[in-house]
């Protein structure tokens, strides 16, 4: 998929673990893992809002469009 | 008292077993009866399975007797196969009501659809064959008694199940998408 999730990069920048983020955004570890590994088919605005709030970033910092080759 | 889905499925499982045993006896009975008549004792044609008198057909031509009983047997075996599939899916607990759209259930519906189409084909063939034999002057029992009736119903069921299988295909996609929505 041409949409790349850079959640792990932002988490590393903020020095935040998956467990910590999971508690802050009120999402299960399994769902966060789906998002982090790029397996997710869709992201709810509410989830994106919670992640941006917890990581103090913009949606563009987490999601990136890359052309398929 | 509220009846849960689990209880309904349990009841369906028991019913399916009873019907499966019944259709197996019917299939086995017609196959054995045909074999017994053709190989051991031709008099048995007068009391063919379920009391149908096929002695006139046997006297007319044992080859046509074989053809007619073959069509009856194929339809009976296919009916037994349908109930085997129903029992199998209920026994393996592949029906998950919280996530009902699965590839196993879709495959089950497609298989049943194919089998019902097969039954429709062979029963219709059997009916036409019987009609042809009657036109040749052979005294034949009613096609309903020969378990060859209702080809149109089987065909309708087959088409309906095929449409449901297509809906299931889209359902699986939507369910997967929903599961992977964070």
Coordinates of N, CA and C in Angstrom, one line a residue:
Chain A
X1 N 0.8 -1.2 0.0 CA 0.0 0.0 0.0 C 0.9 1.3 0.0
X2 N 0.5 2.2 -0.8 CA 1.4 3.4 -0.9 C 1.4 4.3 0.4
X3 N 0.4 4.1 1.3 CA 0.4 4.8 2.6 C 1.3 4.1 3.6
X4 N 2.3 4.8 4.1 CA 3.2 4.3 5.1 C 2.9 4.9 6.4
X5 N 2.9 4.0 7.4 CA 2.7 4.5 8.8 C 4.0 4.6 9.5
X6 N 4.3 5.8 9.9 CA 5.6 6.1 10.6 C 5.5 6.2 12.1
X7 N 4.6 5.4 12.6 CA 4.3 5.4 14.1 C 5.6 5.1 14.9
X8 N 6.3 4.1 14.4 CA 7.5 3.6 15.2 C 8.5 4.7 15.2
X9 N 8.6 5.5 14.1 CA 9.6 6.6 14.1 C 9.3 7.7 15.1
X10 N 8.0 8.0 15.1 CA 7.5 9.1 16.0 C 7.6 8.6 17.5
X11 N 7.3 7.3 17.7 CA 7.5 6.8 19.1 C 8.9 6.8 19.5
X12 N 9.8 6.5 18.6 CA 11.3 6.6 18.9 C 11.7 8.0 19.2
X13 N 11.2 8.9 18.4 CA 11.5 10.4 18.6 C 11.0 10.8 20.0
X14 N 9.9 10.4 20.4 CA 9.3 10.8 21.7 C 9.7 9.9 22.8
X15 N 10.5 8.9 22.5 CA 11.0 7.9 23.5 C 9.8 7.3 24.2
X16 N 8.8 6.8 23.5 CA 7.6 6.3 24.1 C 7.5 4.8 23.7
X17 N 7.2 4.0 24.6 CA 7.0 2.5 24.3 C 5.6 2.3 23.8
X18 N 5.4 1.1 23.2 CA 4.1 0.7 22.7 C 3.0 0.6 23.9
X19 N 3.5 0.1 25.0 CA 2.6 -0.1 26.2 C 2.1 1.3 26.7
X20 N 3.1 2.2 26.7 CA 2.8 3.6 27.2 C 1.8 4.2 26.3
X21 N 2.0 4.1 25.0 CA 1.1 4.7 24.0 C -0.3 4.1 24.1
X22 N -0.2 2.8 24.2 CA -1.5 2.0 24.3 C -2.4 2.5 25.5
X23 N -1.7 2.8 26.6 CA -2.5 3.3 27.8 C -3.0 4.8 27.5
X24 N -2.1 5.6 26.9 CA -2.5 7.0 26.6 C -3.6 7.1 25.6
X25 N -3.6 6.3 24.6 CA -4.6 6.5 23.5 C -5.8 5.5 23.7
X26 N -5.7 4.7 24.7 CA -6.8 3.8 25.0 C -7.1 2.8 23.9
X27 N -6.0 2.3 23.4 CA -6.1 1.3 22.3 C -5.4 0.0 22.7
X28 N -5.9 -1.2 22.3 CA -5.3 -2.4 22.7 C -3.9 -2.5 22.0
X29 N -3.0 -3.3 22.6 CA -1.7 -3.5 22.0 C -1.8 -4.2 20.6
X30 N -2.7 -5.1 20.5 CA -2.9 -5.8 19.2 C -3.3 -4.8 18.1
X31 N -4.2 -3.8 18.4 CA -4.6 -2.8 17.4 C -3.4 -1.9 17.1
X32 N -2.7 -1.5 18.1 CA -1.6 -0.6 17.9 C -0.5 -1.3 17.0
X33 N -0.3 -2.6 17.3 CA 0.6 -3.4 16.6 C 0.2 -3.5 15.1
X34 N -1.1 -3.6 14.8 CA -1.6 -3.7 13.5 C -1.3 -2.4 12.8
X35 N -1.4 -1.2 13.5 CA -1.2 0.1 12.9 C 0.3 0.3 12.7
X36 N 1.1 -0.1 13.7 CA 2.6 0.0 13.6 C 3.2 -0.8 12.5
X37 N 2.7 -2.0 12.3 CA 3.3 -2.8 11.2 C 2.7 -2.6 9.8
X38 N 1.8 -1.6 9.7 CA 1.3 -1.3 8.4 C 0.2 -2.2 7.9
X39 N -0.3 -3.0 8.8 CA -1.4 -4.0 8.3 C -2.8 -3.4 8.3
X40 N -2.9 -2.2 9.0 CA -4.2 -1.6 9.1 C -4.8 -1.2 7.7
X41 N -6.1 -1.4 7.6 CA -6.8 -1.0 6.3 C -7.3 0.4 6.4
X42 N -7.6 0.9 7.7 CA -8.2 2.2 7.9 C -7.9 2.7 9.3
X43 N -7.8 4.0 9.4 CA -7.6 4.6 10.8 C -8.7 5.6 11.1
X44 N -9.3 5.4 12.2 CA -10.4 6.3 12.6 C -9.8 7.7 12.9
X45 N -10.6 8.8 12.7 CA -10.1 10.1 13.0 C -9.9 10.2 14.5
X46 N -10.7 9.6 15.3 CA -10.6 9.6 16.8 C -9.3 9.0 17.2
X47 N -8.9 7.9 16.6 CA -7.6 7.2 16.9 C -6.4 8.1 16.5
X48 N -6.5 8.7 15.3 CA -5.5 9.6 14.8 C -5.3 10.8 15.8
X49 N -6.4 11.3 16.2 CA -6.4 12.5 17.1 C -5.8 12.1 18.4
X50 N -6.1 10.9 18.9 CA -5.6 10.5 20.2 C -4.1 10.3 20.1
X51 N -3.6 9.7 19.0 CA -2.2 9.4 18.8 C -1.4 10.7 18.6
X52 N -2.0 11.6 17.8 CA -1.3 12.9 17.7 C -1.2 13.7 19.0
X53 N -2.2 13.6 19.8 CA -2.2 14.2 21.1 C -1.2 13.6 22.0
X54 N -1.1 12.3 22.0 CA -0.2 11.6 22.9 C 1.3 11.8 22.5
X55 N 1.5 11.8 21.1 CA 2.9 12.0 20.6 C 3.2 13.4 20.3
X56 N 2.3 14.3 20.5 CA 2.5 15.7 20.2 C 3.0 16.0 18.8
X57 N 2.2 15.5 17.9 CA 2.7 15.6 16.5 C 1.5 15.9 15.6
X58 N 1.8 16.0 14.3 CA 0.7 16.2 13.2 C 0.4 14.8 12.5
X59 N -0.8 14.7 12.0 CA -1.1 13.4 11.3 C -0.1 13.1 10.2
X60 N 0.4 14.2 9.6 CA 1.4 14.0 8.5 C 2.7 13.4 9.0
X61 N 3.0 13.5 10.3 CA 4.2 12.9 10.9 C 4.1 11.4 11.0
X62 N 2.8 11.0 11.1 CA 2.5 9.5 11.3 C 2.2 8.8 9.9
X63 N 1.5 9.5 9.1 CA 1.1 8.9 7.8 C 1.9 9.6 6.6
X64 N 2.4 8.8 5.7 CA 3.1 9.3 4.6 C 2.7 8.6 3.3
X65 N 2.7 9.4 2.2 CA 2.3 8.7 0.9 C 3.6 8.5 0.1
X66 N 3.8 7.3 -0.3 CA 4.9 6.9 -1.1 C 4.4 6.3 -2.4
X67 N 4.9 6.8 -3.5 CA 4.5 6.2 -4.8 C 4.9 4.8 -4.9
X68 N 4.1 3.9 -5.5 CA 4.4 2.5 -5.7 C 5.3 2.4 -6.9
X69 N 6.3 1.5 -6.9 CA 7.2 1.4 -8.0 C 6.9 0.1 -8.8
Chain B
X1 N -38.8 -17.7 28.1 CA -37.4 -18.2 27.9 C -36.8 -17.8 26.6
X2 N -35.6 -17.2 26.6 CA -35.0 -16.8 25.4 C -34.2 -17.9 24.8
X3 N -34.4 -18.1 23.5 CA -33.7 -19.2 22.8 C -32.4 -18.6 22.1
X4 N -31.3 -19.0 22.5 CA -30.0 -18.5 22.0 C -29.6 -19.1 20.7
X5 N -28.7 -18.4 20.0 CA -28.3 -19.0 18.7 C -27.6 -20.3 18.9
X6 N -26.9 -20.4 20.0 CA -26.2 -21.7 20.3 C -27.1 -22.9 20.4
X7 N -28.3 -22.6 21.1 CA -29.3 -23.6 21.2 C -29.9 -24.0 19.9
X8 N -30.1 -23.0 19.0 CA -30.7 -23.2 17.7 C -29.7 -24.1 16.9
X9 N -28.4 -23.7 17.0 CA -27.4 -24.5 16.2 C -27.3 -25.9 16.7
X10 N -27.5 -26.1 18.0 CA -27.4 -27.5 18.6 C -28.6 -28.3 18.1
X11 N -29.8 -27.6 18.0 CA -31.0 -28.3 17.5 C -30.8 -28.7 16.1
X12 N -30.3 -27.7 15.3 CA -30.0 -28.0 13.9 C -29.0 -29.1 13.7
X13 N -28.0 -29.2 14.5 CA -27.0 -30.2 14.5 C -27.7 -31.6 14.7
X14 N -28.6 -31.7 15.7 CA -29.3 -33.0 16.0 C -30.2 -33.3 14.8
X15 N -30.9 -32.3 14.3 CA -31.8 -32.5 13.2 C -31.1 -33.0 11.9
X16 N -29.9 -32.3 11.7 CA -29.1 -32.7 10.5 C -28.6 -34.1 10.6
X17 N -28.3 -34.6 11.8 CA -27.8 -36.0 12.0 C -29.0 -36.9 11.6
X18 N -30.2 -36.6 12.2 CA -31.3 -37.5 11.9 C -31.6 -37.5 10.4
X19 N -31.6 -36.3 9.7 CA -31.9 -36.3 8.3 C -30.8 -37.0 7.5
X20 N -29.5 -36.8 8.0 CA -28.4 -37.4 7.3 C -28.5 -39.0 7.3
X21 N -28.9 -39.5 8.5 CA -29.1 -41.0 8.6 C -30.2 -41.4 7.7
X22 N -31.3 -40.6 7.6 CA -32.4 -41.0 6.7 C -32.0 -41.0 5.3
X23 N -31.3 -39.9 4.8 CA -30.9 -39.9 3.4 C -29.8 -40.9 3.1
X24 N -29.0 -41.2 4.1 CA -28.0 -42.3 3.8 C -28.7 -43.6 3.6
X25 N -29.7 -43.9 4.5 CA -30.4 -45.2 4.3 C -31.1 -45.2 3.0
X26 N -31.7 -44.1 2.6 CA -32.4 -44.0 1.3 C -31.4 -44.2 0.1
X27 N -30.2 -43.6 0.2 CA -29.2 -43.7 -0.9 C -28.7 -45.1 -0.9
X28 N -28.3 -45.6 0.3 CA -27.8 -47.0 0.4 C -28.8 -48.0 -0.1
X29 N -30.1 -47.8 0.3 CA -31.2 -48.7 0.0 C -31.4 -48.8 -1.5
X30 N -31.4 -47.6 -2.2 CA -31.6 -47.6 -3.6 C -30.4 -48.2 -4.4
X31 N -29.2 -47.9 -3.9 CA -28.0 -48.5 -4.6 C -28.0 -50.0 -4.4
X32 N -28.3 -50.5 -3.2 CA -28.3 -51.9 -2.9 C -29.4 -52.6 -3.7
X33 N -30.6 -52.0 -3.7 CA -31.7 -52.6 -4.4 C -31.4 -52.7 -5.9
X34 N -30.8 -51.7 -6.5 CA -30.4 -51.7 -7.9 C -29.4 -52.8 -8.2
X35 N -28.4 -52.9 -7.3 CA -27.3 -53.9 -7.4 C -27.9 -55.3 -7.3
X36 N -28.8 -55.5 -6.3 CA -29.4 -56.8 -6.0 C -30.2 -57.2 -7.2
X37 N -31.0 -56.3 -7.8 CA -31.8 -56.6 -8.9 C -31.0 -57.0 -10.1
X38 N -29.9 -56.2 -10.4 CA -29.1 -56.4 -11.6 C -28.2 -57.6 -11.5
X39 N -27.7 -57.9 -10.3 CA -26.7 -58.9 -10.2 C -27.2 -60.2 -9.6
X40 N -28.1 -60.1 -8.6 CA -28.5 -61.4 -7.9 C -29.9 -61.9 -8.3
X41 N -30.9 -61.0 -8.0 CA -32.3 -61.5 -8.3 C -33.2 -60.5 -9.0
X42 N -33.5 -60.7 -10.2 CA -34.3 -59.7 -11.0 C -35.7 -59.5 -10.4
X43 N -36.2 -60.5 -9.6 CA -37.6 -60.3 -9.1 C -37.7 -59.1 -8.1
X44 N -36.5 -58.8 -7.6 CA -36.5 -57.6 -6.7 C -37.0 -56.3 -7.3
X45 N -36.9 -56.3 -8.7 CA -37.4 -55.1 -9.4 C -38.8 -54.7 -9.0
X46 N -39.6 -55.7 -8.7 CA -41.0 -55.5 -8.4 C -41.2 -54.7 -7.1
X47 N -40.2 -54.9 -6.2 CA -40.3 -54.3 -4.9 C -39.0 -53.4 -4.7
X48 N -38.8 -52.6 -5.7 CA -37.6 -51.7 -5.6 C -37.7 -50.8 -4.4
X49 N -36.6 -50.2 -4.0 CA -36.6 -49.3 -2.8 C -37.8 -48.4 -2.7
X50 N -38.4 -48.4 -1.5 CA -39.6 -47.6 -1.1 C -40.8 -48.1 -1.8
X51 N -40.8 -49.4 -2.1 CA -42.0 -50.0 -2.7 C -42.4 -49.6 -4.1
X52 N -41.4 -49.0 -4.8 CA -41.7 -48.7 -6.3 C -41.5 -50.0 -7.1
X53 N -42.5 -50.2 -8.0 CA -42.5 -51.3 -8.8 C -41.8 -51.0 -10.2
X54 N -40.6 -51.5 -10.3 CA -39.8 -51.2 -11.6 C -39.7 -52.5 -12.4
X55 N -40.6 -53.4 -12.1 CA -40.4 -54.7 -12.9 C -40.7 -54.5 -14.4
X56 N -41.6 -53.6 -14.7 CA -41.9 -53.4 -16.1 C -40.7 -52.8 -16.8
X57 N -40.0 -51.9 -16.1 CA -38.8 -51.3 -16.7 C -37.7 -52.4 -16.9
X58 N -37.6 -53.2 -15.9 CA -36.5 -54.3 -16.0 C -36.8 -55.2 -17.1
X59 N -38.2 -55.5 -17.3 CA -38.6 -56.5 -18.4 C -38.3 -55.8 -19.7
X60 N -38.5 -54.4 -19.8 CA -38.4 -53.7 -21.0 C -36.9 -53.7 -21.4
X61 N -36.0 -53.4 -20.5 CA -34.6 -53.4 -20.8 C -33.8 -53.2 -19.5
X62 N -32.9 -54.2 -19.1 CA -32.1 -54.0 -17.9 C -31.2 -52.8 -18.0
X63 N -30.8 -52.5 -19.2 CA -29.9 -51.3 -19.4 C -30.6 -50.0 -19.0
X64 N -31.8 -49.9 -19.4 CA -32.6 -48.7 -19.0 C -32.9 -48.7 -17.5
X65 N -33.1 -49.9 -16.9 CA -33.3 -50.1 -15.5 C -32.1 -49.5 -14.7
X66 N -30.9 -49.9 -15.3 CA -29.6 -49.4 -14.7 C -29.5 -47.9 -14.8
X67 N -29.9 -47.4 -15.9 CA -29.8 -45.9 -16.1 C -30.7 -45.2 -15.2
X68 N -31.9 -45.6 -15.0 CA -32.9 -45.0 -14.2 C -32.5 -45.1 -12.7
X69 N -32.1 -46.3 -12.3 CA -31.7 -46.4 -10.9 C -30.4 -45.6 -10.6
X70 N -29.5 -45.5 -11.6 CA -28.3 -44.7 -11.5 C -28.6 -43.3 -11.2
X71 N -29.6 -42.7 -11.9 CA -30.0 -41.3 -11.7 C -30.6 -41.1 -10.3
X72 N -31.4 -42.1 -9.9 CA -32.0 -42.0 -8.5 C -30.9 -42.1 -7.5
X73 N -30.0 -43.0 -7.7 CA -28.9 -43.2 -6.7 C -28.0 -41.9 -6.6
X74 N -27.7 -41.4 -7.8 CA -26.8 -40.2 -7.8 C -27.5 -39.0 -7.0
X75 N -28.8 -38.8 -7.3 CA -29.5 -37.7 -6.6 C -29.5 -38.0 -5.1
X76 N -29.8 -39.3 -4.7 CA -29.8 -39.6 -3.2 C -28.5 -39.4 -2.6
X77 N -27.4 -39.8 -3.2 CA -26.1 -39.7 -2.7 C -25.7 -38.2 -2.5
X78 N -26.1 -37.4 -3.5 CA -25.8 -35.9 -3.4 C -26.6 -35.3 -2.2
X79 N -27.8 -35.8 -2.0 CA -28.6 -35.3 -0.9 C -27.9 -35.6 0.4
X80 N -27.4 -36.8 0.5 CA -26.6 -37.3 1.7 C -25.4 -36.4 1.9
X81 N -24.7 -36.1 0.8 CA -23.5 -35.2 0.8 C -23.8 -33.9 1.4
X82 N -24.9 -33.3 1.0 CA -25.3 -32.0 1.5 C -25.4 -32.0 3.0
X83 N -26.1 -33.0 3.5 CA -26.3 -33.1 5.0 C -25.0 -33.5 5.7
X84 N -24.1 -34.2 5.0 CA -22.7 -34.4 5.6 C -22.0 -33.1 5.8
X85 N -22.1 -32.2 4.7 CA -21.4 -30.9 4.8 C -22.0 -30.1 5.9
X86 N -23.4 -30.2 6.1 CA -24.0 -29.4 7.2 C -23.5 -29.9 8.5
X87 N -23.5 -31.2 8.7 CA -23.0 -31.8 10.0 C -21.6 -31.4 10.2
X88 N -20.8 -31.5 9.2 CA -19.3 -31.2 9.3 C -19.1 -29.7 9.8
X89 N -19.8 -28.8 9.1 CA -19.6 -27.4 9.5 C -20.1 -27.1 10.9
X90 N -21.2 -27.8 11.3 CA -21.7 -27.6 12.7 C -20.9 -28.3 13.7
X91 N -20.3 -29.5 13.3 CA -19.5 -30.2 14.2 C -18.1 -29.5 14.5
X92 N -17.5 -29.0 13.4 CA -16.2 -28.3 13.5 C -16.4 -26.9 14.1
X93 N -17.6 -26.5 14.3 CA -17.9 -25.2 14.9 C -17.2 -24.0 14.1
X94 N -17.4 -24.1 12.8 CA -16.9 -23.1 11.9 C -17.8 -21.9 11.8
X95 N -19.1 -22.1 12.4 CA -20.0 -20.9 12.4 C -19.8 -20.0 13.6
X96 N -19.1 -19.0 13.4 CA -18.8 -18.0 14.5 C -19.7 -16.9 14.3
X97 N -20.7 -16.8 15.3 CA -21.7 -15.7 15.1 C -21.2 -14.3 15.4
X98 N -20.1 -14.2 16.1 CA -19.5 -12.9 16.3 C -18.8 -12.3 15.1
X99 N -18.2 -13.3 14.3 CA -17.6 -12.9 13.0 C -18.1 -14.0 12.0
X100 N -19.3 -13.8 11.5 CA -20.0 -14.8 10.7 C -19.4 -15.0 9.3
X101 N -18.7 -14.0 8.7 CA -18.2 -14.1 7.4 C -16.8 -14.7 7.3
X102 N -16.8 -15.9 7.0 CA -15.4 -16.6 6.9 C -15.4 -17.3 5.6
X103 N -14.1 -17.6 5.2 CA -13.9 -18.3 3.9 C -14.4 -19.7 4.0
X104 N -14.4 -20.3 5.2 CA -14.9 -21.7 5.4 C -16.4 -21.8 5.1
X105 N -17.1 -20.8 5.7 CA -18.6 -20.8 5.5 C -18.9 -20.5 4.0
X106 N -18.1 -19.6 3.4 CA -18.4 -19.3 1.9 C -18.1 -20.6 1.1
X107 N -17.0 -21.3 1.4 CA -16.7 -22.5 0.7 C -17.9 -23.5 0.9
X108 N -18.4 -23.6 2.1 CA -19.5 -24.5 2.4 C -20.7 -24.2 1.6
X109 N -21.0 -22.9 1.5 CA -22.2 -22.4 0.7 C -22.0 -22.8 -0.8
X110 N -20.8 -22.5 -1.3 CA -20.5 -22.8 -2.7 C -20.7 -24.4 -3.0
X111 N -20.1 -25.2 -2.0 CA -20.2 -26.6 -2.2 C -21.7 -27.1 -2.2
X112 N -22.5 -26.5 -1.3 CA -23.9 -26.9 -1.2 C -24.6 -26.4 -2.5
X113 N -24.2 -25.2 -2.9 CA -24.8 -24.7 -4.2 C -24.5 -25.6 -5.3
X114 N -23.3 -26.1 -5.4 CA -22.9 -27.0 -6.5 C -23.7 -28.3 -6.4
X115 N -23.8 -28.8 -5.2 CA -24.5 -30.1 -5.0 C -25.9 -30.0 -5.4
X116 N -26.6 -28.9 -4.9 CA -28.0 -28.7 -5.3 C -28.2 -28.5 -6.8
X117 N -27.2 -27.9 -7.4 CA -27.3 -27.8 -8.9 C -27.2 -29.2 -9.5
X118 N -26.3 -30.0 -9.0 CA -26.1 -31.4 -9.4 C -27.4 -32.2 -9.2
X119 N -28.1 -32.0 -8.1 CA -29.3 -32.7 -7.8 C -30.4 -32.3 -8.8
X120 N -30.5 -30.9 -9.0 CA -31.4 -30.4 -10.0 C -31.2 -31.0 -11.4
X121 N -29.9 -31.1 -11.8 CA -29.6 -31.6 -13.1 C -30.0 -33.1 -13.2
X122 N -29.6 -33.9 -12.2 CA -29.9 -35.3 -12.3 C -31.3 -35.7 -12.1
X123 N -32.0 -34.9 -11.2 CA -33.5 -35.2 -11.1 C -34.3 -34.8 -12.3
X124 N -33.9 -33.7 -12.9 CA -34.6 -33.2 -14.1 C -34.3 -34.2 -15.3
X125 N -33.1 -34.7 -15.3 CA -32.7 -35.7 -16.3 C -33.5 -37.0 -16.1
X126 N -33.6 -37.4 -14.8 CA -34.4 -38.5 -14.4 C -35.9 -38.4 -14.8
X127 N -36.4 -37.2 -14.6 CA -37.9 -37.0 -14.9 C -38.0 -37.1 -16.4
X128 N -37.2 -36.5 -17.2 CA -37.3 -36.5 -18.7 C -37.1 -38.0 -19.2
X129 N -36.2 -38.7 -18.5 CA -35.9 -40.1 -18.9 C -37.1 -40.9 -18.6
X130 N -37.7 -40.7 -17.4 CA -39.0 -41.5 -17.1 C -40.1 -41.2 -18.0
X131 N -40.2 -39.9 -18.4 CA -41.3 -39.5 -19.3 C -41.1 -40.2 -20.7
X132 N -39.8 -40.2 -21.1 CA -39.5 -40.9 -22.4 C -39.8 -42.4 -22.3
X133 N -39.5 -43.0 -21.1 CA -39.8 -44.4 -21.0 C -41.3 -44.7 -21.0
X134 N -42.1 -43.8 -20.4 CA -43.5 -43.9 -20.4 C -44.1 -43.8 -21.8
X135 N -43.4 -42.9 -22.6 CA -43.8 -42.8 -24.0 C -43.5 -44.0 -24.8
X136 N -42.5 -44.8 -24.3 CA -42.2 -46.1 -25.0 C -43.1 -47.2 -24.6
X137 N -44.0 -46.9 -23.7 CA -45.0 -47.9 -23.3 C -44.6 -48.6 -22.0
X138 N -43.6 -48.1 -21.3 CA -43.2 -48.8 -20.0 C -44.0 -48.2 -18.9
X139 N -44.6 -49.1 -18.1 CA -45.4 -48.7 -16.9 C -44.4 -48.2 -15.8
X140 N -44.4 -47.0 -15.5 CA -43.5 -46.4 -14.5 C -44.2 -45.8 -13.3
X141 N -43.6 -45.9 -12.1 CA -44.2 -45.2 -10.9 C -44.1 -43.7 -11.1
X142 N -44.8 -43.0 -10.3 CA -44.7 -41.5 -10.3 C -43.3 -41.0 -10.0
X143 N -42.8 -39.9 -10.6 CA -41.4 -39.5 -10.4 C -41.3 -39.0 -8.9
X144 N -42.4 -38.5 -8.3 CA -42.3 -38.1 -6.9 C -41.9 -39.3 -6.0
X145 N -42.5 -40.5 -6.3 CA -42.2 -41.7 -5.5 C -40.8 -42.2 -5.8
X146 N -40.3 -41.9 -7.0 CA -38.9 -42.3 -7.3 C -37.9 -41.3 -6.8
X147 N -38.3 -40.3 -6.0 CA -37.5 -39.3 -5.4 C -36.8 -38.4 -6.5
X148 N -37.5 -38.2 -7.6 CA -36.9 -37.4 -8.7 C -37.7 -36.1 -8.9
X149 N -38.6 -35.8 -8.1 CA -39.4 -34.6 -8.2 C -38.7 -33.4 -7.7
X150 N -39.1 -32.2 -8.0 CA -38.6 -30.9 -7.5 C -37.3 -30.4 -8.0
X151 N -37.0 -30.7 -9.3 CA -35.8 -30.2 -9.9 C -35.8 -28.7 -9.9
X152 N -36.9 -28.1 -10.2 CA -37.0 -26.6 -10.2 C -36.7 -26.0 -8.9
X153 N -37.1 -26.7 -7.8 CA -36.9 -26.2 -6.4 C -35.4 -26.3 -6.1
X154 N -34.8 -27.4 -6.5 CA -33.3 -27.6 -6.3 C -32.5 -26.5 -7.0
X155 N -33.0 -26.3 -8.3 CA -32.3 -25.3 -9.1 C -32.4 -23.9 -8.5
X156 N -33.6 -23.6 -8.0 CA -33.8 -22.3 -7.3 C -32.9 -22.1 -6.1
X157 N -32.9 -23.2 -5.3 CA -32.0 -23.3 -4.1 C -30.5 -23.0 -4.5
X158 N -30.1 -23.7 -5.6 CA -28.7 -23.6 -6.0 C -28.4 -22.2 -6.4
X159 N -29.3 -21.5 -7.2 CA -29.0 -20.1 -7.6 C -29.0 -19.2 -6.4
X160 N -30.0 -19.4 -5.5 CA -30.0 -18.6 -4.3 C -28.8 -18.7 -3.5
X161 N -28.3 -19.9 -3.3 CA -27.1 -20.2 -2.5 C -25.9 -19.5 -3.2
X162 N -25.9 -19.6 -4.5 CA -24.7 -19.0 -5.2 C -24.7 -17.5 -5.0
X163 N -25.9 -16.9 -5.0 CA -26.0 -15.4 -4.8 C -25.5 -15.1 -3.4
X164 N -25.9 -15.9 -2.4 CA -25.5 -15.8 -1.0 C -24.0 -15.9 -0.9
X165 N -23.4 -16.8 -1.6 CA -22.0 -17.0 -1.6 C -21.2 -15.8 -2.1
X166 N -21.8 -15.1 -3.1 CA -21.2 -13.9 -3.7 C -21.3 -12.8 -2.6
X167 N -22.5 -12.7 -1.9 CA -22.7 -11.7 -0.9 C -21.6 -12.0 0.3
X168 N -21.4 -13.2 0.6 CA -20.5 -13.6 1.6 C -19.0 -13.2 1.2
X169 N -18.7 -13.2 -0.1 CA -17.4 -12.8 -0.5 C -17.2 -11.3 -0.2
X170 N -18.2 -10.5 -0.4 CA -18.1 -9.1 -0.1 C -18.1 -8.9 1.4
X171 N -18.9 -9.7 2.1 CA -19.0 -9.7 3.6 C -17.6 -10.0 4.2
X172 N -16.9 -10.9 3.7 CA -15.6 -11.3 4.2 C -14.7 -10.1 4.1
X173 N -14.7 -9.4 2.9 CA -13.9 -8.2 2.6 C -14.2 -7.1 3.7
X174 N -15.5 -6.9 3.8 CA -15.9 -5.8 4.8 C -15.5 -6.1 6.2
X175 N -15.7 -7.4 6.6 CA -15.3 -7.8 7.9 C -13.8 -7.7 8.2
X176 N -13.0 -8.1 7.2 CA -11.6 -8.0 7.3 C -11.2 -6.6 7.4
X177 N -11.8 -5.7 6.6 CA -11.5 -4.3 6.7 C -11.9 -3.7 8.0
X178 N -13.0 -4.2 8.5 CA -13.5 -3.7 9.9 C -12.5 -4.2 11.0
X179 N -12.0 -5.4 10.8 CA -11.1 -5.9 11.8 C -9.8 -5.2 11.8
X180 N -9.4 -4.7 10.6 CA -8.1 -4.0 10.5 C -8.3 -2.5 10.5
X181 N -9.4 -2.0 11.0 CA -9.6 -0.6 11.2 C -9.3 -0.3 12.7
X182 N -8.3 0.6 12.8 CA -7.8 0.9 14.2 C -8.4 2.2 14.7

